[in-house]
XYZ file of C-alpha atoms in Angstrom:
324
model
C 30.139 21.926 -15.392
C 30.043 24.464 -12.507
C 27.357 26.606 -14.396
C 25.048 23.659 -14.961
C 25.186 23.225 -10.414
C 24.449 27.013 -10.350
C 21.337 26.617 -12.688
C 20.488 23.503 -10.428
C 20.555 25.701 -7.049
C 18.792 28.283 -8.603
C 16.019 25.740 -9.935
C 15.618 24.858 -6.147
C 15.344 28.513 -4.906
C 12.458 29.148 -7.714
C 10.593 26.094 -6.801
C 10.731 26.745 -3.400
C 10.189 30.227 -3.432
C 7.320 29.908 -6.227
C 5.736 27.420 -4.153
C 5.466 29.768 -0.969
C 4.228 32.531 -3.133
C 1.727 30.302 -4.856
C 0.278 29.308 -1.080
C 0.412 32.606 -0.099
C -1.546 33.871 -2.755
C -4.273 31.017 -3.403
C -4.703 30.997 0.697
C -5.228 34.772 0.981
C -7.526 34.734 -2.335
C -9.611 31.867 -0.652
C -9.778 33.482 2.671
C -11.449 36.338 0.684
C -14.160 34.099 -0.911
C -14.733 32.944 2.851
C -13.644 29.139 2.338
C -12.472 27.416 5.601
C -8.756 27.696 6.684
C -8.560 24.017 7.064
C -9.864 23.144 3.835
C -6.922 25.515 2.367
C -4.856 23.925 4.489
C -6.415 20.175 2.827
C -5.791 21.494 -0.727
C -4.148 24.487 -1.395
C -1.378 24.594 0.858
C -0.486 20.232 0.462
C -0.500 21.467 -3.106
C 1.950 24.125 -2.928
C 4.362 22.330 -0.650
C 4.465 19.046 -3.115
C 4.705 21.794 -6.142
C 8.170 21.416 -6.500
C 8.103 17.469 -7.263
C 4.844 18.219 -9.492
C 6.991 20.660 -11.339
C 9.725 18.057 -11.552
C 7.856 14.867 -12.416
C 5.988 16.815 -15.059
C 8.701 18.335 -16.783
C 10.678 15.323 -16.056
C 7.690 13.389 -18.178
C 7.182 15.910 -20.938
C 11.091 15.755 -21.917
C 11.135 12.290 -22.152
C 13.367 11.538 -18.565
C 11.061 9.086 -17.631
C 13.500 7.845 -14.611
C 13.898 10.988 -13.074
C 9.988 11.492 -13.017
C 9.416 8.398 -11.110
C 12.477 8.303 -8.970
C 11.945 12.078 -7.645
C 8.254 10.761 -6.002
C 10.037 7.541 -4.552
C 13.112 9.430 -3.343
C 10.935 12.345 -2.043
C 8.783 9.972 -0.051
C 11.745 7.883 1.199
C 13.106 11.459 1.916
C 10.292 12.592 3.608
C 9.634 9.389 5.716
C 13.142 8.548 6.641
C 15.034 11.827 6.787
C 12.146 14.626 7.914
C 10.164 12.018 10.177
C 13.367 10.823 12.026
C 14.986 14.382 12.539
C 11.605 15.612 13.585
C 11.385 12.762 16.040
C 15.038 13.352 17.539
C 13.960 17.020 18.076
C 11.298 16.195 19.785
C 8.968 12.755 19.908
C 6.127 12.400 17.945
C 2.354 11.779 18.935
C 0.560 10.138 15.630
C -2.971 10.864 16.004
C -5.642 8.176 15.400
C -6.788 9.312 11.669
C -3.700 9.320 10.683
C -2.599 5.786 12.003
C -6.268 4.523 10.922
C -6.221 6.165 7.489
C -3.741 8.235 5.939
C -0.621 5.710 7.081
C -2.582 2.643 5.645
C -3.630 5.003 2.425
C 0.345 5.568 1.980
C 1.408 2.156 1.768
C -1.701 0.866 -0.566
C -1.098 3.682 -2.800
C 2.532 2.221 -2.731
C 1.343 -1.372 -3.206
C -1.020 0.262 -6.314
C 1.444 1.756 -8.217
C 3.438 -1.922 -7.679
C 0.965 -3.902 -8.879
C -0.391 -1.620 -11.908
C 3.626 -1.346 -13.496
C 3.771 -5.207 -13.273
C -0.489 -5.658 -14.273
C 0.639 -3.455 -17.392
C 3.580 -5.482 -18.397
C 1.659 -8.828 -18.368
C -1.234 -7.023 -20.402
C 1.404 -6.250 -22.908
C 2.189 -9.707 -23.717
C 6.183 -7.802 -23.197
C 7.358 -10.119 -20.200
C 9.768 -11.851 -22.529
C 11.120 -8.498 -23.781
C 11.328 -7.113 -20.143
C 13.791 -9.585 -18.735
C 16.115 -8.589 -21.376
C 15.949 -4.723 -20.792
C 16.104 -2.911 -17.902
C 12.312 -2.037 -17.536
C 9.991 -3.595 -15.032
C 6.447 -2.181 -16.658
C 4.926 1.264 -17.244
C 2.199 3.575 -15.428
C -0.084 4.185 -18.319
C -3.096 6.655 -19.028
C -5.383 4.427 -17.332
C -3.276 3.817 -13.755
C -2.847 7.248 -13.674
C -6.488 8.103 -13.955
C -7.088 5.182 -11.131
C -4.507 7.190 -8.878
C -5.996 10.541 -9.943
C -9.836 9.152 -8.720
C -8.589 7.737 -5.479
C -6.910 10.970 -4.405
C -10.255 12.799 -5.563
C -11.786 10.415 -3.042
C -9.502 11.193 -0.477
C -9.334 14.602 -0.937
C -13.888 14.455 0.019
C -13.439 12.480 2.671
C -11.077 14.985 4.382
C -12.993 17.847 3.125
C -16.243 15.777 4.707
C -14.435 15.233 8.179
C -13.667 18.770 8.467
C -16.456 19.578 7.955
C -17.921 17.673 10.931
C -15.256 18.896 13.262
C -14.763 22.528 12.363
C -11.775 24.332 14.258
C -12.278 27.680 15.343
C -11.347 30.795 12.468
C -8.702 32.583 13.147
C -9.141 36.418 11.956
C -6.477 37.743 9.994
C -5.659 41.163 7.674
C -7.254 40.200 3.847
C -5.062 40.261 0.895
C -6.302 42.502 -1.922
C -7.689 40.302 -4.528
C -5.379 41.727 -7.440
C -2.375 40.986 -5.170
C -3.110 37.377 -4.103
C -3.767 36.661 -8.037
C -0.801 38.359 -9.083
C 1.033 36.324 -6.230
C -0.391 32.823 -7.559
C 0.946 34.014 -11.345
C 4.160 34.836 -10.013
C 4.425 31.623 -8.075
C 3.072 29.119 -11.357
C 6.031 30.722 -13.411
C 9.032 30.068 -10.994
C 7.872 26.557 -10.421
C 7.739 25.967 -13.893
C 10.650 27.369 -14.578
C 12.226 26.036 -11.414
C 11.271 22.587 -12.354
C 12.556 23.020 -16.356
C 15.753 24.042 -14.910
C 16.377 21.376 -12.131
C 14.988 18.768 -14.747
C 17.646 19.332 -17.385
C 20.509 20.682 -15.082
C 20.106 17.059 -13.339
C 20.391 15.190 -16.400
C 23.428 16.671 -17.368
C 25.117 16.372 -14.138
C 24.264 12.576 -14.315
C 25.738 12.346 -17.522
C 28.693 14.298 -16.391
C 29.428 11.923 -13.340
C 28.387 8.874 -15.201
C 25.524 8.662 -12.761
C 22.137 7.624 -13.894
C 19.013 9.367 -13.935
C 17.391 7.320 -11.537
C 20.555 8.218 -8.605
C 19.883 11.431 -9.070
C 16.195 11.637 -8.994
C 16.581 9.400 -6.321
C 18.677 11.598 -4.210
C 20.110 15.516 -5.559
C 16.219 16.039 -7.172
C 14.110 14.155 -4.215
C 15.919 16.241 -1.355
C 15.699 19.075 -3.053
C 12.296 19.178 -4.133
C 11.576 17.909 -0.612
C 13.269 20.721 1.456
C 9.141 22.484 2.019
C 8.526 19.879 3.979
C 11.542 19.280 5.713
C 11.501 23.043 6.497
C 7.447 22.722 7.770
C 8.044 19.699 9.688
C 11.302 20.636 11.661
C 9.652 24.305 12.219
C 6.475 22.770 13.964
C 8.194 19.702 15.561
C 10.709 22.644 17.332
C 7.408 24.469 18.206
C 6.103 21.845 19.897
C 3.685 21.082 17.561
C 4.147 17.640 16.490
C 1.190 16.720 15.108
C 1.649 18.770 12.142
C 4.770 17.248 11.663
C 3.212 14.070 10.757
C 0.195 14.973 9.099
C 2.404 17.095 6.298
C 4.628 14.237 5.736
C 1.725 11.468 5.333
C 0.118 14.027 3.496
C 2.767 14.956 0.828
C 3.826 11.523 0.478
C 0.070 10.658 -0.555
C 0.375 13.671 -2.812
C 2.755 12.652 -4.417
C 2.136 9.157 -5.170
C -1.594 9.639 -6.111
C -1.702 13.021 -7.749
C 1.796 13.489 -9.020
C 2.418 10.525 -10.453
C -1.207 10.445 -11.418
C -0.513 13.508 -13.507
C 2.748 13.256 -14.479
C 1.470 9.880 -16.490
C -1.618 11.262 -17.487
C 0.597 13.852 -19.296
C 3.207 11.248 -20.590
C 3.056 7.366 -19.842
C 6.133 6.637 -17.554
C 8.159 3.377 -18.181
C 9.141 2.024 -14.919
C 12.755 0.722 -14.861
C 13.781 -2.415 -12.524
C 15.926 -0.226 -10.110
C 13.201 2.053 -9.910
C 10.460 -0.936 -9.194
C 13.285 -2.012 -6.661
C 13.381 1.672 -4.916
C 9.387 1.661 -4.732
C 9.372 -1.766 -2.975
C 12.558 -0.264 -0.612
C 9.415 2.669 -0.211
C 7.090 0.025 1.038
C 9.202 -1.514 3.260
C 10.048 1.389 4.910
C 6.661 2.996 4.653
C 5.329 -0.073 6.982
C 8.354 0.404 9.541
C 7.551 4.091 10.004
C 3.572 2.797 10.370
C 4.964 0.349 13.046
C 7.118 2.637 14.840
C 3.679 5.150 14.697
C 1.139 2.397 16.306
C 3.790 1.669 19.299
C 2.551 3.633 22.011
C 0.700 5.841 19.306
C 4.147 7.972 18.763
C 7.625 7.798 17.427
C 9.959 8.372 20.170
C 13.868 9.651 19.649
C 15.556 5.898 19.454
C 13.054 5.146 16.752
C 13.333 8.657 14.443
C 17.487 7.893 15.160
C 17.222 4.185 13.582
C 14.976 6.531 10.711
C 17.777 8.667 10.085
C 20.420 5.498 9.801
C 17.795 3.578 7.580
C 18.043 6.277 4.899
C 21.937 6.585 5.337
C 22.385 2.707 4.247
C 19.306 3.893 1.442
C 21.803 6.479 0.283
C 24.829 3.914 -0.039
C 23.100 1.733 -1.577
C 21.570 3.655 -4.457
C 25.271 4.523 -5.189
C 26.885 1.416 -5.025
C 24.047 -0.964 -6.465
């Protein structure tokens, strides 16, 4: 038993650490082809900190564990929302910018509400609703969901790229990378978050089974925070900095990630059956996805009371994941 926690720890270190590598490389190799720091910063580097719950989900869908594949992006997002938005705010309070109150909050919750509605759309298409309130599954993100999530993130993705565009910040100049080093950095960082991911995939699953857990607990919790400790670490960093904004804009960001291209490609890869608690858990997501976007459009910040009653929301989230 104690072996199979060591090999789950270690599966966190190699994610994490293959993720920083990854960004370090593929940001240094772009800064050599002359591509703007805030488009890496718009691609490459959201990518690298939501590479551990990509290396999850996926691995998590290839072997067949279709709970922990869905739960990690819920539990990461309730994580990130709940846990790394309301410590960030008790450091310090946090100014939400317009674009991010006018688009990437409301793009958060209808990529919430889209996932929703496609798992039950699919079920009905199925002609399986009889079946489904006699098992414990509440529908399925298919092939063709997933390449409806993949195509609004693509969107997304231009319409940030176009915005920077049209309000370019000023380049800072910095020491380039050799070329053979930043590629030999982004190798290096692919194979620990694969391997990182294989290990906390099937490490999790037999802890579950050990404890008589299921799948969908621990994805929900042990996998989510785990695979959600780059962002924690980003956002508490720049929120003790002073600089808050960032704080916000890499949570938003990942959770967006994560529901549209994770999930997008997890599915693509494998189909992912949705169970009921895990349709519960995603409308728990919405729920509190809308509070945060309240608490963001009140006085245009989240101040210390509100990232405190954050903090306490996800504690009762916690209890009642294990006692449901």
């Amino acid at each position: 038993m104690f072996l199979y926690f060591i090999i789950l720890i270690v599966g966190f270190v190699a994610l994490i650490k293959g993720a920083d590598w990854f960004v370090g490389g593929s940001s240094s190799l772009a800064k050599n082809f002359h591509i703007p720091g805030v488009i890496i910063g718009l691609t490459i580097v959201s990518l690298g900190t939501s590479a551990p719950e990509l290396a999850v989900s996926t691995a998590a869908a290839i072997s067949g564990a279709n709970e922990i594949a869905i739960s990690n992006v819920v539990g990461s997002n309730v994580f990130n929302l709940l846990c790394v938005l309301g410590l960030c705010a008790v450091i310090n309070p946090l100014p939400v910018a317009d674009d991010i109150n006018r688009r990437d909050f409301l793009l958060s919750i209808i990529s919430v509400i889209m996932v929703m509605v496609a798992t039950c759309f699919t079920s009905i298409m199925n002609g399986s609703m009889k079946t489904l309130a006699m098992e414990d599954v509440a529908g399925n993100v298919n092939r063709v969901v997933s390449i409806m999530l993949l195509l609004v993130f693509v969107g997304y993705i231009i319409v940030l790229v176009i915005n920077a565009r049209k309000n370019p910040e000023e380049e800072q100049t910095s020491i380039n990378v050799p070329v053979l080093k930043c590629i030999l950095l982004i190798i290096i960082g692919i194979a620990f978050i694969v391997a990182g991911g294989e290990a906390v995939v099937v490490s999790a699953k037999v802890i579950a089974r050990m404890f008589g857990m299921s799948e969908t607990l621990i994805g929900l919790t042990i996998v989510a925070i785990g695979t959600s400790l780059p962002e924690l670490v980003t956002s508490v960093v720049a929120a003790r900095k002073g600089e808050t904004g960032m704080a916000v804009g890499n949570v938003v960001g990942s959770n967006i990630f994560n529901m549209l291209f994770i999930l997008g490609v997890s599915s693509v890869i494998h189909p992912i059956a949705v169970n009921k608690a895990s349709f519960c858990d995603m409308g728990i997501l919405l729920v509190i996805s809308i509070i945060a976007y309240i608490f963001s459009l009140t006085k245009k910040r989240i101040a210390r009371p509100e990232g405190l009653l954050l903090l306490l929301i996800y504690v009762g989230e916690i209890i009642f994941a294990i006692y449901r």
